[in-house]
Amino acid sequence: MAVATEREYGLFIGGEFVEPASGEIRELREPATGEPLARAAMAGEADIDRAVDAARAALDGPWGKTPGTERSRLLHALADAITANRKELAELEARNVGKAISSVKAELAGSTENFRYYASAIASIAGRSNPIGGSLLFYSQKEPVGVAGQIVPWNYPLLMATWKLAPALAAGCAVVLKPDPQTPLSVLRIAELATEVGFPAGAINIAPGDGPTTGAYLVKHPGVDKVAFTGSTRTGGEIMRLCSEPIKRLTLELGGKSPNLVFADADLADAIPASVWAIYSSAGQSCEARSRLLVERSIYDDVVGRVTELSQRVRVGDPLDAETQMGSLISTGHRDRVHGFVDGAREDGAEITTGGEIGDGPGAFYPPTVIAQTDNSIRAAQEEIFGPVVTVIPFEDEADAVRIANDVKYGLMATVWTGDPARGHRVAGRIKSGTVGINMPYTAFPGIPFGGYKQSGFGRELALETLDLYLETKSVVTYTGTRPTNPFGL
Ligand code: NAD
């Protein structure tokens, strides 16, 4: 094993691991086995103060003076370091989250590409000068927003952290990032690697801790200029409120209940396995999980049968086994919540065609589960379950499919399967979600904006648009006439 168990991780503040002023060290257990994994320090308010001070000092000092070309070089160097340490990072993440290592390897590749993308995107940071008329001369310049407070969830701890860190650092911001207290390990290691490749002390600070206390304190902190949050819609609403005094810039990446539309003219040989992947990848603990499978009535029974059969063939097991396709859930507590939705669907009269039972044995495992013979109104079709559970719902025609697709409070992602290209684009235009895939299950790629409509949040990640969310625009205006203006004629 590349990863030493029982290691103790400090907070990462000012370029090094430090003891927490809070004095709190928490034991972390592997979700897939229940065995101890590591011990990690948890930040309290004094630790957040220290992290924000370190970030501010970095901005006022070496990091604030680091030019874009050098920031670009550092981001590439960090991507190189992640690649060089990928085996250790993959194992650390798989064990901490309980997630299949095959998924984690893909996430690691996405993380390095993300750093490289923003290393290049630095070249796009520029102001402009346009003719205003008369004797006015104007130019604008971009400046980093300042200290970014970033909060990420437990489902993709490393990937979500890199989605946040890369654009902030590219823009020249300094960061205090709070991972979920259950899953701080991979991003602590990334911060350590960042220091090794030359990021100045204080540019990146990592302070794990509980959300309602430490997280809320970070959000409210007057030394934080911008908040970027990924997590549930409920918490996002609370963060919005907390960001109002003093006012901060804010972006929110929230939950989803994404539809997967399968029309009768689709190539089912492609559509069905891809739809199965699109729900069970990351054990359904994914904001973009296509958890509602909408199927044209004429092929509904056939699709339910084939999805049920493929669900039973998903390889569930040891996250560290390269053949595993689905690991455990994050915790037994979360599994109970997922199971509650399935029981609720039973009570609502739906049929569970496979899964839906908690097995024996250690670990927070839950089987791939299909809910069928129901409509879009039941709780399991409206609420984010965040587990390996798909609800299969029939539709009558294109208009009905679009109506059902949009009939949730979320709008993060959608997939359309059809043999008619014009219909694919037509439906994509009518679905209220940040991303629509046509005949592909889509995963997020650096360069393609990712984010939500409606209650799935606002702002975009992974793209050039994201950089702007970490930059202020300053307009500089002057006068080129022979004499300055004298409006009062004094
Ligand atoms: P959560 O909202 O409970 O927690 C997310 C993070 O917020 C954690 O770090 C937590 O400690 C912190 N937090 C909780 N309460 C807080 C508060 N009052 N103030 C400040 N911070 C607080 O969400 P979760 O259950 O951990 O994560 C799953 C959710 O994240 C799902 O809804 C999922 O859809 C969403 N998600 C969205 C995206 C996206 O890009 N849209 C990506 C991944 C996950």
Coordinates of C-alpha atoms and ligand atoms in Angstrom, one line a residue:
M1 CA 0.0 0.0 0.0
A2 CA 1.4 3.4 -1.0
V3 CA -0.8 5.1 1.6
A4 CA 0.3 4.9 5.3
T5 CA -2.7 4.3 7.5
E6 CA -2.9 6.0 10.9
R7 CA -1.0 9.1 9.5
E8 CA -2.0 12.3 11.2
Y9 CA -2.7 15.3 9.0
G10 CA -2.4 18.9 10.3
L11 CA -4.1 21.9 8.9
F12 CA -2.3 23.4 5.9
I13 CA -1.8 27.1 6.6
G14 CA 1.0 29.4 5.4
G15 CA 2.7 26.8 3.3
E16 CA 3.0 24.1 6.0
F17 CA 1.1 21.6 8.2
V18 CA 0.3 23.2 11.5
E19 CA -1.4 22.0 14.7
P20 CA -4.9 23.2 15.1
A21 CA -5.6 25.9 17.6
S22 CA -9.0 24.1 18.1
G23 CA -7.0 21.1 19.4
E24 CA -9.4 18.8 17.6
I25 CA -8.0 15.8 15.8
R26 CA -10.6 13.5 14.2
E27 CA -10.2 9.8 13.3
L28 CA -11.3 9.1 9.7
R29 CA -12.5 5.6 8.8
E30 CA -12.7 3.9 5.4
P31 CA -16.4 3.9 4.3
A32 CA -15.9 0.6 2.5
T33 CA -14.5 -1.3 5.5
G34 CA -15.2 0.7 8.6
E35 CA -11.5 0.4 9.5
P36 CA -9.4 3.4 10.6
L37 CA -7.7 5.3 7.8
A38 CA -6.0 8.4 9.2
R39 CA -6.3 11.2 11.7
A40 CA -7.0 14.7 10.6
A41 CA -7.0 18.1 12.4
M42 CA -10.2 20.1 12.3
A43 CA -10.1 23.9 12.1
G44 CA -12.0 26.1 14.5
E45 CA -12.6 29.9 14.3
A46 CA -9.0 30.8 15.4
D47 CA -7.6 28.5 12.7
I48 CA -9.8 30.2 10.0
D49 CA -8.6 33.6 11.2
R50 CA -5.0 32.3 10.9
A51 CA -5.7 30.9 7.4
V52 CA -7.3 34.1 6.1
D53 CA -4.4 36.2 7.5
A54 CA -1.9 33.9 5.7
A55 CA -3.9 34.3 2.5
R56 CA -4.0 38.1 2.9
A57 CA -0.2 38.2 3.6
A58 CA 0.5 36.1 0.5
L59 CA -1.6 38.6 -1.6
D60 CA 0.2 41.6 -0.1
G61 CA 3.5 39.8 -0.5
P62 CA 5.1 37.3 -2.9
W63 CA 2.0 35.8 -4.3
G64 CA 0.5 39.2 -5.2
K65 CA 3.6 40.0 -7.0
T66 CA 3.8 36.8 -9.0
P67 CA 3.2 37.6 -12.7
G68 CA 0.8 35.6 -14.9
T69 CA 3.6 33.8 -16.7
E70 CA 5.0 32.5 -13.4
R71 CA 1.5 31.5 -12.1
S72 CA 1.1 29.6 -15.3
R73 CA 4.4 27.8 -14.8
L74 CA 3.4 26.9 -11.2
L75 CA 0.0 25.5 -12.3
H76 CA 1.7 23.3 -14.9
A77 CA 4.3 22.2 -12.2
L78 CA 1.4 21.3 -9.9
A79 CA -0.2 19.3 -12.7
D80 CA 3.1 17.5 -13.2
A81 CA 3.4 16.8 -9.5
I82 CA -0.1 15.3 -9.3
T83 CA 0.7 13.1 -12.3
A84 CA 3.9 12.0 -10.6
N85 CA 2.1 11.2 -7.4
R86 CA -1.1 9.8 -9.0
K87 CA -0.9 6.3 -7.5
E88 CA -0.7 7.6 -3.9
L89 CA -3.4 10.2 -4.6
A90 CA -5.7 7.7 -6.2
E91 CA -5.4 5.2 -3.3
L92 CA -5.8 8.0 -0.7
E93 CA -9.0 9.2 -2.4
A94 CA -10.5 5.8 -3.1
R95 CA -10.0 4.7 0.5
N96 CA -11.2 8.0 2.0
V97 CA -14.4 8.2 -0.1
G98 CA -15.0 4.5 -0.6
K99 CA -15.1 5.1 -4.4
A100 CA -14.0 2.7 -7.1
I101 CA -10.3 3.4 -7.9
S102 CA -11.2 3.2 -11.7
S103 CA -13.4 6.3 -11.2
V104 CA -10.8 8.1 -9.1
K105 CA -8.1 7.6 -11.8
A106 CA -10.3 9.4 -14.3
E107 CA -10.9 12.2 -11.8
L108 CA -7.2 12.5 -11.3
A109 CA -6.6 12.9 -15.0
G110 CA -9.4 15.5 -15.0
S111 CA -7.7 17.3 -12.2
T112 CA -4.4 17.6 -14.0
E113 CA -6.1 18.7 -17.2
N114 CA -8.0 21.3 -15.2
F115 CA -4.7 22.8 -13.8
R116 CA -3.2 22.8 -17.3
Y117 CA -6.3 24.4 -18.8
Y118 CA -6.2 27.3 -16.4
A119 CA -2.4 27.6 -16.7
S120 CA -3.0 28.4 -20.4
A121 CA -6.2 30.4 -19.7
I122 CA -4.1 33.0 -17.8
A123 CA -3.1 34.3 -21.2
S124 CA -6.8 35.4 -21.7
I125 CA -6.7 37.7 -18.6
A126 CA -6.8 41.2 -20.2
G127 CA -8.5 44.5 -20.0
R128 CA -9.6 46.5 -23.0
S129 CA -9.7 50.0 -24.4
N130 CA -12.5 51.1 -26.7
P131 CA -13.4 54.4 -28.3
I132 CA -15.7 56.4 -26.0
G133 CA -15.9 59.5 -28.1
G134 CA -14.8 63.1 -27.4
S135 CA -11.6 63.4 -25.5
L136 CA -12.1 60.5 -23.2
L137 CA -9.6 57.8 -23.0
F138 CA -10.5 54.7 -21.2
Y139 CA -8.9 51.3 -20.4
S140 CA -9.9 48.5 -18.1
Q141 CA -7.7 46.1 -16.3
K142 CA -8.4 42.9 -14.4
E143 CA -7.3 42.4 -10.8
P144 CA -7.7 39.4 -8.6
V145 CA -10.8 39.6 -6.3
G146 CA -8.6 39.0 -3.3
V147 CA -9.0 36.2 -0.8
A148 CA -11.3 33.4 -2.0
G149 CA -13.1 31.2 0.6
Q150 CA -14.0 27.9 -1.1
I151 CA -16.1 25.1 0.3
V152 CA -16.4 21.7 -1.3
P153 CA -18.3 18.5 -0.5
W154 CA -17.3 14.9 0.0
N155 CA -18.3 13.2 -3.2
Y156 CA -15.4 14.3 -5.4
P157 CA -13.1 15.9 -2.8
L158 CA -10.0 16.1 -5.1
L159 CA -11.8 17.0 -8.3
M160 CA -14.1 19.6 -6.8
A161 CA -11.1 21.2 -4.9
T162 CA -9.1 21.4 -8.1
W163 CA -12.1 22.9 -10.0
K164 CA -12.0 25.6 -7.4
L165 CA -8.3 26.1 -6.8
A166 CA -7.2 26.3 -10.4
P167 CA -9.2 29.3 -11.6
A168 CA -8.7 31.2 -8.4
L169 CA -4.9 30.7 -8.5
A170 CA -4.8 31.5 -12.2
A171 CA -6.6 34.8 -11.5
G172 CA -4.1 35.6 -8.8
C173 CA -6.3 35.1 -5.8
A174 CA -5.2 33.5 -2.5
V175 CA -7.4 30.7 -1.2
V176 CA -8.7 29.3 2.0
L177 CA -10.4 26.0 1.1
K178 CA -12.6 24.1 3.5
P179 CA -13.1 20.4 2.5
D180 CA -15.8 18.3 4.0
P181 CA -14.5 17.0 7.4
Q182 CA -15.0 13.4 6.2
T183 CA -12.7 13.8 3.1
P184 CA -9.9 16.2 3.6
L185 CA -6.9 14.0 2.8
S186 CA -6.3 14.3 -1.0
V187 CA -6.6 18.1 -1.0
L188 CA -4.2 18.4 1.9
R189 CA -1.7 16.4 -0.1
I190 CA -2.3 18.6 -3.1
A191 CA -1.5 21.7 -1.0
E192 CA 1.7 20.0 0.2
L193 CA 2.7 19.3 -3.5
A194 CA 1.9 22.9 -4.4
T195 CA 4.4 24.1 -1.8
E196 CA 7.0 21.6 -3.1
V197 CA 6.7 22.9 -6.6
G198 CA 7.1 26.5 -5.5
F199 CA 3.7 28.1 -4.7
P200 CA 4.5 30.9 -2.1
A201 CA 3.4 30.3 1.4
G202 CA -0.2 31.3 2.0
A203 CA -1.4 31.2 -1.6
I204 CA -3.2 27.9 -0.7
N205 CA -4.6 27.2 2.7
I206 CA -6.6 24.1 3.6
A207 CA -8.8 24.1 6.7
P208 CA -11.1 21.1 7.1
G209 CA -14.0 21.5 9.6
D210 CA -17.7 21.2 10.1
G211 CA -19.9 23.2 7.8
P212 CA -22.4 25.0 10.1
T213 CA -19.6 26.2 12.4
T214 CA -16.2 26.4 10.7
G215 CA -17.6 26.7 7.2
A216 CA -20.1 29.4 8.2
Y217 CA -17.4 31.3 10.0
L218 CA -15.2 31.2 6.8
V219 CA -18.1 32.5 4.7
K220 CA -18.9 35.4 7.1
H221 CA -15.2 36.3 7.6
P222 CA -14.7 40.0 6.7
G223 CA -11.2 39.1 5.3
V224 CA -12.8 36.9 2.6
D225 CA -13.7 38.7 -0.6
K226 CA -15.3 36.0 -2.6
V227 CA -17.1 32.7 -1.7
A228 CA -17.3 29.7 -4.0
F229 CA -19.4 26.9 -2.8
T230 CA -20.2 23.4 -4.0
G231 CA -22.8 21.4 -2.1
S232 CA -26.5 20.9 -1.5
T233 CA -29.1 23.4 -2.5
R234 CA -30.3 23.8 1.1
T235 CA -26.8 24.8 2.3
G236 CA -26.3 27.0 -0.7
G237 CA -29.3 29.0 0.4
E238 CA -27.8 29.4 3.9
I239 CA -24.4 30.5 2.3
M240 CA -26.2 33.1 0.3
R241 CA -27.7 34.6 3.4
L242 CA -24.3 34.4 5.2
C243 CA -22.6 36.2 2.3
S244 CA -24.8 39.3 2.7
E245 CA -23.0 40.9 5.7
P246 CA -20.5 42.0 4.8
I247 CA -21.4 41.5 1.1
K248 CA -19.2 39.1 -0.8
R249 CA -19.0 37.9 -4.4
L250 CA -20.6 34.4 -4.6
T251 CA -20.9 31.4 -6.9
L252 CA -23.0 28.3 -6.1
E253 CA -22.7 24.8 -7.6
L254 CA -25.6 23.0 -6.1
G255 CA -27.7 19.8 -6.4
G256 CA -29.4 18.2 -9.3
K257 CA -32.1 15.8 -10.4
S258 CA -31.0 15.4 -13.9
P259 CA -33.1 13.7 -16.6
N260 CA -32.0 11.2 -19.2
L261 CA -34.4 11.2 -22.1
V262 CA -34.6 8.1 -24.3
F263 CA -36.8 8.4 -27.4
A264 CA -38.1 5.4 -29.2
D265 CA -35.9 6.2 -32.2
A266 CA -32.7 6.1 -30.1
D267 CA -30.0 3.5 -30.6
L268 CA -30.7 1.5 -27.5
A269 CA -27.5 -0.4 -27.7
D270 CA -25.7 2.9 -26.9
A271 CA -28.4 4.6 -24.8
I272 CA -29.0 1.9 -22.2
P273 CA -25.4 1.1 -21.1
A274 CA -24.6 4.8 -21.1
S275 CA -27.7 5.5 -19.0
V276 CA -26.7 2.9 -16.5
W277 CA -23.2 4.4 -16.3
A278 CA -24.7 7.9 -15.9
I279 CA -26.5 7.0 -12.7
Y280 CA -24.2 4.5 -11.0
S281 CA -20.9 6.2 -11.7
S282 CA -19.6 7.4 -8.3
A283 CA -22.4 5.3 -6.8
G284 CA -24.9 8.0 -7.8
Q285 CA -23.2 10.4 -5.4
S286 CA -22.8 12.9 -8.1
C287 CA -24.5 16.2 -8.7
E288 CA -24.8 15.4 -12.4
A289 CA -26.1 11.8 -11.9
R290 CA -28.9 11.2 -14.4
S291 CA -31.2 10.0 -11.7
R292 CA -34.4 10.3 -13.7
L293 CA -34.6 8.1 -16.8
L294 CA -37.5 9.3 -19.0
V295 CA -38.5 6.7 -21.6
E296 CA -40.9 7.0 -24.5
R297 CA -44.0 4.9 -23.5
S298 CA -43.7 2.5 -26.5
I299 CA -40.3 1.2 -25.3
Y300 CA -40.8 1.7 -21.6
D301 CA -41.2 -2.0 -20.5
D302 CA -38.3 -3.1 -22.7
V303 CA -36.0 -0.4 -21.3
V304 CA -37.0 -1.1 -17.7
G305 CA -36.1 -4.7 -18.3
R306 CA -32.8 -4.0 -19.9
V307 CA -31.7 -1.4 -17.3
T308 CA -32.7 -3.8 -14.6
E309 CA -30.6 -6.5 -16.1
L310 CA -27.5 -4.2 -16.6
S311 CA -27.9 -2.8 -13.1
Q312 CA -27.4 -6.3 -11.8
R313 CA -24.2 -6.7 -13.8
V314 CA -22.5 -3.6 -12.3
R315 CA -19.5 -4.8 -10.3
V316 CA -19.9 -3.5 -6.8
G317 CA -17.1 -4.1 -4.3
D318 CA -13.6 -3.3 -2.9
P319 CA -12.8 0.3 -4.1
L320 CA -9.2 -0.7 -4.5
D321 CA -9.9 -3.5 -6.9
A322 CA -9.2 -2.2 -10.5
E323 CA -12.2 -4.3 -11.7
T324 CA -14.7 -2.6 -9.3
Q325 CA -17.2 -0.2 -11.0
M326 CA -19.0 0.9 -7.9
G327 CA -17.6 1.2 -4.4
S328 CA -19.4 2.0 -1.2
L329 CA -21.4 5.0 -0.2
I330 CA -19.7 7.7 2.0
S331 CA -21.2 6.4 5.3
T332 CA -23.8 4.1 6.7
G333 CA -25.7 7.2 7.8
H334 CA -25.9 8.4 4.2
R335 CA -26.9 4.9 3.1
D336 CA -29.8 4.9 5.5
R337 CA -31.0 8.2 4.0
V338 CA -30.7 6.7 0.4
H339 CA -32.6 3.6 1.5
G340 CA -35.4 5.9 3.0
F341 CA -36.1 7.3 -0.4
V342 CA -36.4 3.8 -1.9
D343 CA -38.8 2.7 0.9
G344 CA -40.7 5.9 0.3
A345 CA -41.1 5.0 -3.4
R346 CA -42.4 1.6 -2.4
E347 CA -45.0 3.3 -0.2
D348 CA -45.8 5.6 -3.2
G349 CA -46.8 2.5 -5.2
A350 CA -43.7 2.2 -7.4
E351 CA -42.0 -1.1 -8.2
I352 CA -38.4 -1.8 -7.3
T353 CA -37.2 -4.0 -10.1
T354 CA -33.7 -4.6 -8.6
G355 CA -31.7 -3.6 -5.5
G356 CA -33.4 -1.7 -2.8
E357 CA -32.1 -3.8 0.1
I358 CA -29.2 -3.2 2.5
G359 CA -27.0 -6.3 2.4
D360 CA -25.0 -7.9 5.2
G361 CA -21.3 -7.3 5.8
P362 CA -19.2 -4.3 6.7
G363 CA -19.0 -1.1 4.8
A364 CA -21.6 1.4 3.5
F365 CA -22.6 -0.6 0.4
Y366 CA -25.9 -0.2 -1.4
P367 CA -26.9 -2.0 -4.6
P368 CA -27.8 -0.5 -7.9
T369 CA -31.5 0.2 -7.6
V370 CA -34.2 0.7 -10.2
I371 CA -37.6 2.4 -9.3
A372 CA -40.2 1.8 -12.1
Q373 CA -43.9 2.0 -12.8
T374 CA -44.2 5.5 -11.4
D375 CA -44.4 9.1 -12.4
N376 CA -42.5 12.3 -11.9
S377 CA -44.5 13.4 -8.9
I378 CA -43.2 11.0 -6.2
R379 CA -40.5 12.1 -3.8
A380 CA -37.9 9.8 -5.3
A381 CA -38.4 11.6 -8.6
Q382 CA -38.3 15.1 -7.2
E383 CA -35.6 15.0 -4.5
E384 CA -31.9 14.5 -4.9
I385 CA -31.2 11.0 -3.5
F386 CA -27.5 11.1 -4.1
G387 CA -27.1 7.3 -4.2
P388 CA -27.3 4.5 -6.8
V389 CA -31.0 4.8 -7.4
V390 CA -32.7 5.6 -10.8
T391 CA -36.3 6.4 -11.2
V392 CA -37.7 5.3 -14.6
I393 CA -40.6 7.4 -15.8
P394 CA -42.6 7.0 -19.1
F395 CA -43.4 9.9 -21.4
E396 CA -45.9 10.2 -24.3
D397 CA -44.2 12.4 -26.9
E398 CA -41.6 15.1 -27.3
A399 CA -43.6 17.9 -25.6
D400 CA -44.4 15.6 -22.6
A401 CA -40.7 14.6 -22.4
V402 CA -39.6 18.2 -22.1
R403 CA -42.3 19.0 -19.7
I404 CA -41.3 16.2 -17.3
A405 CA -37.6 16.9 -17.8
N406 CA -38.2 20.5 -16.6
D407 CA -40.6 19.6 -13.8
V408 CA -38.1 19.7 -10.9
K409 CA -36.5 22.5 -9.0
Y410 CA -33.1 21.7 -10.3
G411 CA -31.4 22.3 -13.7
L412 CA -27.8 21.1 -13.8
M413 CA -27.5 18.5 -16.5
A414 CA -29.6 16.5 -19.1
T415 CA -28.9 13.8 -21.7
V416 CA -31.1 13.2 -24.8
W417 CA -31.0 10.0 -26.8
T418 CA -32.6 10.1 -30.2
G419 CA -31.9 9.0 -33.8
D420 CA -33.2 12.3 -35.1
P421 CA -30.4 15.0 -34.9
A422 CA -32.9 17.9 -35.3
R423 CA -34.9 16.6 -32.4
G424 CA -31.7 16.3 -30.3
H425 CA -30.9 20.0 -30.8
R426 CA -34.6 21.1 -30.5
V427 CA -35.0 19.3 -27.1
A428 CA -31.6 20.6 -25.9
G429 CA -32.8 24.1 -26.6
R430 CA -35.9 23.6 -24.5
I431 CA -34.4 21.9 -21.4
K432 CA -33.7 24.2 -18.6
S433 CA -30.3 23.0 -17.5
G434 CA -26.7 24.2 -17.6
T435 CA -25.5 21.3 -19.8
V436 CA -27.3 19.0 -22.3
G437 CA -25.6 16.0 -23.9
I438 CA -27.0 14.6 -27.1
N439 CA -26.3 10.9 -27.6
M440 CA -23.5 10.9 -25.1
P441 CA -23.6 10.6 -21.4
Y442 CA -21.2 13.6 -21.0
T443 CA -18.8 14.1 -18.3
A444 CA -17.3 17.5 -17.5
F445 CA -14.3 18.6 -19.5
P446 CA -12.0 21.6 -18.9
G447 CA -13.0 24.4 -21.3
I448 CA -16.8 23.5 -21.2
P449 CA -18.8 25.7 -18.8
F450 CA -20.4 23.6 -16.0
G451 CA -23.1 24.9 -13.7
G452 CA -26.7 25.2 -13.0
Y453 CA -30.0 26.8 -13.9
K454 CA -32.7 27.2 -11.3
Q455 CA -32.0 25.8 -7.8
S456 CA -28.8 24.1 -9.1
G457 CA -27.0 27.4 -8.5
F458 CA -25.3 30.1 -10.5
G459 CA -21.9 30.8 -12.0
R460 CA -19.9 28.4 -14.1
E461 CA -16.9 26.3 -13.4
L462 CA -14.3 24.6 -15.6
A463 CA -14.3 27.4 -18.3
L464 CA -13.1 30.8 -19.2
E465 CA -16.2 32.3 -17.6
T466 CA -15.0 31.0 -14.3
L467 CA -11.8 33.2 -14.4
D468 CA -14.0 36.3 -14.5
L469 CA -15.7 35.2 -11.3
Y470 CA -12.3 35.6 -9.5
L471 CA -11.4 38.9 -11.2
E472 CA -12.5 42.5 -10.6
T473 CA -12.7 44.9 -13.6
K474 CA -11.2 48.3 -12.9
S475 CA -11.9 51.1 -15.4
V476 CA -9.4 53.9 -15.7
V477 CA -10.6 57.0 -17.4
T478 CA -8.7 60.1 -18.5
Y479 CA -9.0 63.1 -20.7
T480 CA -6.9 63.8 -23.8
G481 CA -8.1 67.3 -24.7
T482 CA -5.8 70.3 -24.5
R483 CA -7.5 71.4 -21.2
P484 CA -9.2 69.4 -18.5
T485 CA -13.0 69.8 -18.1
N486 CA -14.2 72.5 -15.8
P487 CA -18.0 71.9 -15.5
F488 CA -18.6 74.6 -12.9
G489 CA -16.7 77.1 -15.0
L490 CA -14.8 78.2 -11.9
Ligands
NAD1 P1 -23.6 19.9 2.0 O1 -24.2 21.2 1.5 O2 -24.1 19.3 3.2 O3 -22.0 20.2 2.4 C1 -21.1 20.7 1.4 C2 -20.0 21.5 2.1 O4 -20.6 22.6 2.8 C3 -19.3 20.7 3.1 O5 -17.9 21.0 3.1 C4 -19.9 21.1 4.4 O6 -19.1 21.0 5.5 C5 -20.2 22.6 4.1 N1 -21.3 23.2 4.9 C6 -22.4 22.6 5.4 N2 -23.2 23.5 6.0 C7 -22.5 24.7 5.9 C8 -22.8 26.0 6.4 N3 -23.9 26.3 7.1 N4 -21.9 27.0 6.1 C9 -20.8 26.8 5.4 N5 -20.5 25.5 5.0 C10 -21.3 24.5 5.2 O7 -23.5 18.9 0.8 P2 -23.0 17.4 0.8 O8 -24.2 16.6 1.2 O9 -21.8 17.3 1.5 O10 -22.7 17.3 -0.7 C11 -23.5 16.8 -1.7 C12 -24.2 18.0 -2.4 O11 -23.3 18.6 -3.2 C13 -25.2 17.4 -3.4 O12 -26.4 18.2 -3.3 C14 -24.6 17.6 -4.7 O13 -25.5 17.7 -5.8 C15 -23.8 18.8 -4.5 N6 -22.7 18.9 -5.5 C16 -22.8 19.8 -6.6 C17 -21.9 19.9 -7.5 C18 -22.0 20.9 -8.7 O14 -21.0 21.1 -9.3 N7 -23.1 21.5 -8.9 C19 -20.7 19.0 -7.5 C20 -20.7 18.1 -6.5 C21 -21.6 18.1 -5.5

